[in-house]
Short mmCIF file of C-alpha atoms and ligand atoms in Angstrom, two decimals:
data_model
loop_
_atom_site.label_atom_id
_atom_site.label_comp_id
_atom_site.label_asym_id
_atom_site.label_seq_id
_atom_site.Cartn_x
_atom_site.Cartn_y
_atom_site.Cartn_z
CA MET W 1 29.73 0.26 -99.41
CA GLU W 2 26.78 -1.65 -100.69
CA ASP W 3 27.40 -4.09 -103.72
CA LYS W 4 26.43 -2.73 -107.22
CA LEU W 5 25.29 -5.07 -109.91
CA ILE W 6 25.53 -3.95 -113.45
CA LEU W 7 23.91 -5.70 -116.45
CA SER W 8 25.89 -4.58 -119.48
CA ILE W 9 25.32 -4.90 -123.13
CA GLU W 10 27.66 -4.63 -126.07
CA SER W 11 26.88 -4.79 -129.83
CA SER W 12 29.18 -2.38 -131.38
CA CYS W 13 30.51 -4.73 -134.01
CA ASP W 14 30.25 -8.58 -134.74
CA GLU W 15 29.63 -9.82 -131.14
CA THR W 16 26.29 -9.68 -129.23
CA ALA W 17 27.27 -9.75 -125.62
CA ALA W 18 25.67 -9.38 -122.27
CA ALA W 19 27.21 -9.61 -118.80
CA VAL W 20 26.52 -9.12 -115.16
CA VAL W 21 29.22 -7.54 -113.10
CA LYS W 22 29.60 -6.88 -109.47
CA ASN W 23 31.41 -3.79 -108.23
CA GLY W 24 33.23 -3.36 -111.64
CA ARG W 25 35.79 -6.12 -110.95
CA GLU W 26 33.86 -9.47 -110.33
CA VAL W 27 32.24 -11.26 -113.58
CA LEU W 28 29.05 -13.12 -112.52
CA SER W 29 28.29 -14.03 -116.15
CA ASN W 30 29.64 -13.08 -119.44
CA ILE W 31 27.79 -14.22 -122.53
CA ILE W 32 29.30 -13.69 -126.10
CA ALA W 33 27.34 -14.57 -129.26
CA THR W 34 29.95 -14.37 -131.88
CA GLN W 35 29.08 -13.73 -135.65
CA ILE W 36 32.65 -14.51 -136.83
CA GLU W 37 31.51 -17.74 -138.91
CA THR W 38 28.74 -15.68 -140.82
CA HIS W 39 31.22 -12.83 -141.48
CA LYS W 40 34.15 -15.20 -142.61
CA VAL W 41 32.54 -15.94 -145.98
CA TYR W 42 32.81 -12.15 -146.93
CA GLY W 43 36.23 -11.63 -145.51
CA GLY W 44 35.41 -9.08 -142.88
CA VAL W 45 32.27 -7.77 -141.14
CA VAL W 46 29.33 -6.96 -143.19
CA PRO W 47 27.41 -4.07 -141.24
CA GLU W 48 23.97 -4.77 -142.42
CA VAL W 49 24.44 -8.52 -141.69
CA ALA W 50 25.88 -7.75 -138.25
CA SER W 51 22.67 -5.46 -137.26
CA ARG W 52 20.27 -8.22 -138.25
CA ILE W 53 21.92 -10.90 -136.19
CA HIS W 54 22.19 -8.59 -133.13
CA ILE W 55 18.48 -8.09 -133.44
CA GLU W 56 17.93 -11.99 -133.70
CA VAL W 57 19.90 -13.01 -130.57
CA ILE W 58 20.17 -9.97 -128.18
CA ASP W 59 17.12 -10.96 -126.22
CA LYS W 60 18.38 -14.44 -125.76
CA VAL W 61 21.84 -13.38 -124.73
CA VAL W 62 20.62 -10.87 -122.21
CA LYS W 63 18.31 -13.42 -120.63
CA GLU W 64 21.26 -15.93 -120.50
CA ALA W 65 23.47 -13.36 -118.94
CA LEU W 66 20.96 -12.90 -116.01
CA GLU W 67 20.20 -16.64 -115.64
CA LYS W 68 23.88 -17.68 -115.49
CA ALA W 69 24.52 -14.99 -112.92
CA GLY W 70 21.82 -16.49 -110.93
CA VAL W 71 20.04 -13.06 -110.63
CA SER W 72 16.93 -11.44 -111.88
CA LEU W 73 16.28 -7.98 -113.29
CA LYS W 74 15.11 -6.59 -109.78
CA ASP W 75 18.58 -7.52 -108.32
CA ILE W 76 20.39 -5.24 -110.84
CA ASP W 77 21.55 -1.61 -110.00
CA ALA W 78 21.99 -0.07 -113.41
CA ILE W 79 22.10 -0.88 -117.12
CA GLY W 80 25.47 -0.35 -118.91
CA VAL W 81 25.55 -0.22 -122.73
CA THR W 82 28.06 0.63 -125.39
CA TYR W 83 27.01 3.60 -127.32
CA GLY W 84 29.91 4.17 -129.54
CA PRO W 85 32.33 3.98 -131.36
CA GLY W 86 31.31 1.21 -133.86
CA LEU W 87 28.99 0.34 -136.58
CA VAL W 88 25.96 2.50 -135.99
CA GLY W 89 23.37 -0.18 -136.97
CA ALA W 90 24.92 -2.73 -134.83
CA LEU W 91 25.26 -0.10 -131.81
CA LEU W 92 21.63 0.96 -132.21
CA VAL W 93 20.32 -2.68 -131.38
CA GLY W 94 22.18 -2.92 -127.96
CA LEU W 95 21.48 0.66 -127.23
CA GLN W 96 17.68 0.53 -127.70
CA TYR W 97 17.41 -2.74 -125.95
CA GLY W 98 19.47 -1.23 -122.88
CA LYS W 99 17.24 1.93 -122.91
CA GLY W 100 14.18 -0.10 -123.26
CA LEU W 101 15.21 -2.25 -120.24
CA ALA W 102 16.41 0.67 -118.04
CA TYR W 103 13.30 2.73 -118.72
CA SER W 104 10.93 -0.17 -118.01
CA SER W 105 12.55 -1.23 -114.85
CA LYS W 106 13.36 2.23 -113.79
CA LYS W 107 17.06 1.73 -113.52
CA PRO W 108 19.82 4.10 -114.37
CA LEU W 109 21.10 3.94 -117.79
CA VAL W 110 25.05 4.26 -118.17
CA GLY W 111 26.31 4.63 -121.72
CA VAL W 112 29.79 3.35 -122.15
CA ASN W 113 32.57 4.20 -124.69
CA HIS W 114 33.65 0.84 -126.23
CA ILE W 115 37.46 1.91 -125.95
CA GLU W 116 36.82 2.62 -122.34
CA GLY W 117 35.42 -0.66 -121.94
CA HIS W 118 38.59 -2.32 -123.47
CA ILE W 119 40.69 -0.57 -120.96
CA SER W 120 38.48 -1.51 -118.18
CA ALA W 121 38.95 -5.27 -118.85
CA ASN W 122 42.36 -4.81 -117.01
CA TYR W 123 40.24 -3.85 -113.69
CA ILE W 124 38.56 -7.25 -113.90
CA GLU W 125 41.64 -9.16 -114.37
CA HIS W 126 43.78 -7.32 -112.05
CA LYS W 127 41.73 -6.54 -108.95
CA ASP W 128 44.13 -4.26 -107.43
CA LEU W 129 44.93 -2.22 -110.48
CA LYS W 130 44.26 1.57 -109.85
CA PRO W 131 45.01 4.52 -112.13
CA PRO W 132 47.49 6.11 -112.96
CA PHE W 133 48.64 3.77 -115.75
CA VAL W 134 49.33 3.76 -119.45
CA SER W 135 46.86 1.67 -121.68
CA LEU W 136 47.72 0.43 -125.23
CA VAL W 137 44.34 -0.20 -127.01
CA VAL W 138 44.89 -2.36 -129.99
CA SER W 139 41.81 -3.86 -131.66
CA GLY W 140 40.25 -4.42 -135.03
CA GLY W 141 39.02 -0.91 -135.10
CA HIS W 142 41.30 1.17 -132.94
CA THR W 143 44.89 1.97 -131.94
CA PHE W 144 45.42 4.10 -129.09
CA ILE W 145 47.92 5.07 -126.41
CA VAL W 146 46.07 6.52 -123.57
CA TYR W 147 47.18 7.96 -120.29
CA VAL W 148 44.52 6.84 -117.52
CA LYS W 149 44.76 9.61 -115.05
CA ASP W 150 41.98 8.47 -112.88
CA TYR W 151 38.81 6.22 -113.28
CA GLY W 152 37.07 7.48 -116.36
CA GLU W 153 39.61 10.18 -116.98
CA TYR W 154 41.86 9.59 -120.20
CA GLU W 155 44.31 11.51 -122.14
CA VAL W 156 44.84 10.07 -125.51
CA ILE W 157 48.72 10.25 -126.37
CA GLY W 158 48.87 8.76 -129.66
CA GLN W 159 46.49 7.11 -132.22
CA THR W 160 46.52 5.53 -135.68
CA ARG W 161 46.39 8.00 -138.63
CA ASP W 162 44.96 5.20 -140.92
CA ASP W 163 44.42 1.63 -140.46
CA ALA W 164 43.99 0.23 -136.88
CA ALA W 165 46.67 -2.47 -135.74
CA GLY W 166 44.00 -5.34 -135.98
CA GLU W 167 42.91 -4.04 -139.44
CA ALA W 168 46.49 -4.36 -140.74
CA TYR W 169 46.61 -7.99 -139.38
CA ASP W 170 43.35 -8.93 -140.86
CA LYS W 171 44.35 -7.43 -144.33
CA VAL W 172 47.69 -8.90 -144.41
CA ALA W 173 46.19 -12.22 -143.35
CA ARG W 174 43.85 -11.99 -146.29
CA ALA W 175 46.47 -11.29 -148.72
CA ILE W 176 48.47 -14.45 -147.62
CA GLY W 177 45.19 -16.43 -147.75
CA LEU W 178 44.84 -17.08 -144.30
CA GLY W 179 41.12 -16.00 -143.72
CA TYR W 180 39.14 -13.78 -141.21
CA PRO W 181 39.87 -12.90 -138.46
CA GLY W 182 43.71 -12.80 -139.53
CA GLY W 183 45.15 -11.74 -135.93
CA PRO W 184 45.22 -15.12 -134.30
CA LYS W 185 46.27 -16.86 -137.53
CA ILE W 186 49.21 -14.68 -138.08
CA ASP W 187 50.10 -14.98 -134.48
CA LYS W 188 50.40 -18.78 -134.93
CA LEU W 189 52.06 -18.92 -138.31
CA ALA W 190 54.66 -16.22 -137.31
CA LYS W 191 56.05 -18.60 -134.80
CA GLU W 192 57.44 -20.79 -137.71
CA GLY W 193 58.79 -17.95 -139.53
CA ASN W 194 61.95 -15.55 -139.53
CA GLU W 195 60.90 -12.15 -138.30
CA ASP W 196 64.11 -10.61 -139.89
CA ALA W 197 63.63 -12.34 -143.31
CA ILE W 198 61.93 -9.25 -144.90
CA LYS W 199 62.54 -5.71 -144.07
CA PHE W 200 59.25 -3.92 -143.89
CA PRO W 201 59.00 -0.36 -142.92
CA ARG W 202 58.11 1.28 -139.57
CA ALA W 203 56.19 4.55 -140.03
CA ASN W 204 57.77 7.32 -137.76
CA PHE W 205 56.53 10.78 -137.62
CA HIS W 206 58.88 13.81 -137.57
CA ASP W 207 56.80 15.91 -135.33
CA ASP W 208 57.53 14.09 -132.02
CA SER W 209 54.11 12.62 -132.16
CA LEU W 210 53.46 9.22 -130.82
CA ASP W 211 50.89 8.40 -133.59
CA PHE W 212 50.84 5.25 -135.66
CA SER W 213 50.40 4.54 -139.31
CA PHE W 214 49.93 1.00 -140.59
CA SER W 215 48.65 1.52 -144.18
CA GLY W 216 52.18 1.94 -145.52
CA LEU W 217 53.16 -1.19 -143.99
CA LYS W 218 50.17 -3.04 -145.24
CA SER W 219 51.02 -1.71 -148.86
CA SER W 220 54.51 -2.77 -148.49
CA VAL W 221 53.59 -6.39 -147.84
CA LEU W 222 51.19 -6.36 -150.71
CA ASN W 223 54.00 -5.05 -152.98
CA TYR W 224 56.27 -7.70 -151.53
CA LEU W 225 53.78 -10.35 -152.38
CA ASN W 226 53.19 -8.96 -156.03
CA GLN W 227 56.84 -8.80 -156.70
CA CYS W 228 57.35 -12.39 -155.74
CA LYS W 229 54.44 -13.35 -157.90
CA MET W 230 55.84 -11.40 -160.93
CA LYS W 231 59.40 -12.85 -160.39
CA ASP W 232 57.94 -16.35 -159.79
CA ILE W 233 59.57 -16.50 -156.35
CA GLU W 234 58.03 -19.01 -153.88
CA ILE W 235 56.37 -17.10 -151.03
CA ASN W 236 57.31 -18.01 -147.49
CA LYS W 237 54.05 -17.22 -145.61
CA ALA W 238 55.48 -17.72 -142.34
CA ASP W 239 58.43 -15.29 -142.97
CA VAL W 240 55.99 -12.73 -144.15
CA ALA W 241 53.85 -13.11 -141.13
CA ALA W 242 56.74 -13.06 -138.72
CA SER W 243 58.38 -9.89 -140.52
CA PHE W 244 55.03 -8.08 -140.71
CA GLN W 245 54.37 -8.76 -137.05
CA LYS W 246 57.79 -7.52 -135.97
CA ALA W 247 57.24 -4.31 -137.72
CA VAL W 248 53.89 -3.74 -135.87
CA ILE W 249 55.13 -4.63 -132.57
CA ASP W 250 58.27 -2.58 -132.87
CA VAL W 251 56.28 0.58 -133.40
CA LEU W 252 53.70 -0.36 -130.57
CA THR W 253 56.43 -1.12 -127.98
CA GLN W 254 58.68 1.99 -128.82
CA ASN W 255 55.64 4.44 -128.48
CA VAL W 256 54.05 3.00 -125.49
CA LEU W 257 57.44 2.97 -123.61
CA LYS W 258 58.04 6.63 -124.65
CA THR W 259 54.68 7.42 -123.15
CA CYS W 260 55.63 5.77 -119.91
CA LYS W 261 58.70 7.75 -119.63
CA GLU W 262 57.15 11.03 -120.56
CA LYS W 263 54.29 10.52 -117.73
CA GLY W 264 56.57 8.99 -115.24
CA VAL W 265 54.14 5.84 -115.04
CA ASN W 266 55.68 2.29 -114.40
CA LYS W 267 52.48 0.38 -115.42
CA ILE W 268 51.19 -0.53 -118.96
CA ALA W 269 47.86 -2.12 -119.38
CA ILE W 270 47.15 -3.50 -122.86
CA ALA W 271 43.59 -4.04 -124.23
CA GLY W 272 41.68 -4.96 -127.22
CA GLY W 273 41.65 -7.91 -129.54
CA VAL W 274 45.34 -7.63 -130.67
CA ALA W 275 46.45 -7.70 -126.87
CA SER W 276 45.97 -11.35 -126.79
CA ASN W 277 48.85 -11.62 -129.46
CA SER W 278 51.51 -13.88 -127.98
CA SER W 279 54.51 -11.99 -129.41
CA LEU W 280 53.30 -8.43 -128.51
CA ARG W 281 52.85 -9.72 -124.85
CA LYS W 282 56.30 -11.31 -124.83
CA THR W 283 58.21 -8.37 -126.47
CA LEU W 284 56.37 -5.78 -124.18
CA ILE W 285 57.12 -7.72 -121.08
CA ASP W 286 60.85 -8.17 -121.98
CA VAL W 287 61.42 -4.67 -123.06
CA ALA W 288 59.25 -2.93 -120.55
CA GLY W 289 60.77 -5.32 -117.89
CA LYS W 290 64.23 -3.89 -118.49
CA GLU W 291 63.05 -0.31 -117.70
CA GLY W 292 61.15 -1.56 -114.58
CA ILE W 293 57.87 -1.10 -116.22
CA LYS W 294 55.00 -3.72 -115.31
CA VAL W 295 53.00 -5.05 -118.16
CA LEU W 296 49.37 -6.08 -117.56
CA PHE W 297 46.78 -7.72 -119.81
CA PRO W 298 43.46 -9.28 -119.59
CA SER W 299 42.88 -12.92 -120.56
CA PRO W 300 42.00 -13.51 -124.16
CA VAL W 301 38.21 -13.66 -123.56
CA LEU W 302 38.33 -10.18 -121.86
CA CYS W 303 40.60 -8.91 -124.84
CA THR W 304 38.22 -9.32 -127.71
CA ASP W 305 34.86 -7.79 -127.65
CA ASN W 306 32.75 -8.65 -124.55
CA ALA W 307 30.09 -7.10 -122.13
CA ALA W 308 31.92 -7.74 -118.87
CA MET W 309 34.43 -5.06 -119.72
CA ILE W 310 31.44 -2.65 -120.50
CA GLY W 311 30.19 -3.53 -117.15
CA SER W 312 33.20 -2.54 -115.40
CA ALA W 313 33.60 0.82 -117.21
CA ALA W 314 29.72 1.41 -116.41
CA TYR W 315 30.48 0.63 -112.64
CA PHE W 316 33.15 3.26 -112.40
CA ASN W 317 30.94 5.89 -114.22
CA LEU W 318 28.13 5.17 -111.79
CA MET W 319 30.32 5.75 -109.05
CA LYS W 320 31.24 9.17 -110.41
CA GLY W 321 27.59 9.86 -110.99
CA LYS W 322 27.79 9.72 -114.76
CA VAL W 323 24.30 8.37 -115.63
CA SER W 324 23.09 8.85 -119.26
CA PRO W 325 19.67 10.45 -120.42
CA PHE W 326 17.08 8.17 -122.11
CA ASN W 327 17.62 10.00 -125.35
CA LEU W 328 21.18 8.88 -125.48
CA ASN W 329 22.09 8.06 -129.23
CA ALA W 330 24.55 5.86 -130.86
CA LYS W 331 27.68 7.62 -131.85
CA PRO W 332 29.71 5.73 -134.41
CA ASN W 333 32.69 8.18 -134.10
CA LEU W 334 32.68 8.75 -130.43
CA LYS W 335 35.99 9.95 -129.01
CA LEU W 336 37.37 8.82 -125.72
O1 KG4 B 401 38.56 -5.83 -129.77
P1 KG4 B 401 38.18 -6.73 -130.96
O2 KG4 B 401 37.45 -8.08 -130.65
O3 KG4 B 401 37.22 -5.93 -131.94
C1 KG4 B 401 37.38 -4.54 -132.13
O4 KG4 B 401 36.92 -3.89 -131.27
O5 KG4 B 401 37.85 -4.21 -133.22
O6 KG4 B 401 39.45 -6.97 -131.84
C2 KG4 B 401 39.44 -7.80 -133.15
C3 KG4 B 401 40.69 -7.65 -133.61
C4 KG4 B 401 40.86 -8.30 -135.14
O7 KG4 B 401 41.26 -7.54 -135.93
C5 KG4 B 401 41.64 -9.70 -134.90
O8 KG4 B 401 42.38 -9.98 -136.07
C6 KG4 B 401 42.69 -9.21 -133.85
O9 KG4 B 401 41.93 -8.40 -132.88
N1 KG4 B 401 43.12 -10.22 -133.15
C7 KG4 B 401 44.62 -10.48 -132.94
C8 KG4 B 401 44.68 -11.50 -132.15
N2 KG4 B 401 43.48 -12.01 -131.52
C9 KG4 B 401 42.56 -11.20 -132.18
N3 KG4 B 401 45.51 -9.87 -133.57
C10 KG4 B 401 46.82 -10.34 -133.29
N4 KG4 B 401 47.06 -11.61 -132.60
C11 KG4 B 401 45.92 -12.07 -131.90
N5 KG4 B 401 46.39 -13.26 -131.30
ZN1 ZN B 402 36.42 -3.79 -129.47
#
């Protein structure tokens, strides 16, 4: 089959990114301009600021992606772009840029769901990965267990009913003074703490659902910190980090394993920013390994937001004839 080159664009949150991906699996370039330093000052992403920075850098990022891949626009077969979910103003920047590029160069436009992008990062990392498999998508904005039936065919098995896993990491990190983004900092600090030091709650639903809830856990951590302050007890941040992290990982692991059993699947592909968490990786590999289930994850640069993952998802969409119209709009609450 003829090679297909996708130029992909991602701007759903605080990373402006562009990539060139060959046949959905081979990354020729993957340029990421992160805004983390700007948003750090505010303790989280400020949507209006994010949109403005996307506008300032997108042209440069896309040109750099083509240059680094050693190709020009005429070599590209389709333009893939994230159109949701995410911050509407941020999404619009990448989407309008991608639409303009596709329209003027007469190339197909392929709208990509950001969550589908995260899952597809695994196709890049694991060249022979094929559906069916179970995916655990854990990021700053999303927590999903997805049964991937086929390329582009998804069944959502469980999701968060309130905060996303990464959001809980960020909020707890902020409460113990670690700064934004909190995930990597808690990951590091937790290594020095005792995960059994503090008993934080694990939310379980009584309706057999495999959904998650992290807001109770977050409140429980905040309560614990307040109690310590009131009683003048010194807080061991490493123990808080480790005990909180254990609570998150326990429920993620438990629900994803249940899904594998229900679906008779022996492959888990984790995805999203939190998928780079060292303890989540280790625990899943240990626990799933005992059940004969293989755990796959992308390298850290493909876990957090990037455009290569969008290029991979766009390729599989294109192969199924899923091309988008030029009136495609940004959908901040797009479902999988
Ligand atoms: O996928 P991503 O870049 O953006 C969204 O689509 O949300 O994920 C960012 C999230 C942040 O909440 C960040 O704290 C978390 O991923 N994160 C981590 C780690 N690295 C990033 N959480 C836990 N452990 C990590 N090592
Ligand atoms: Zn993301």
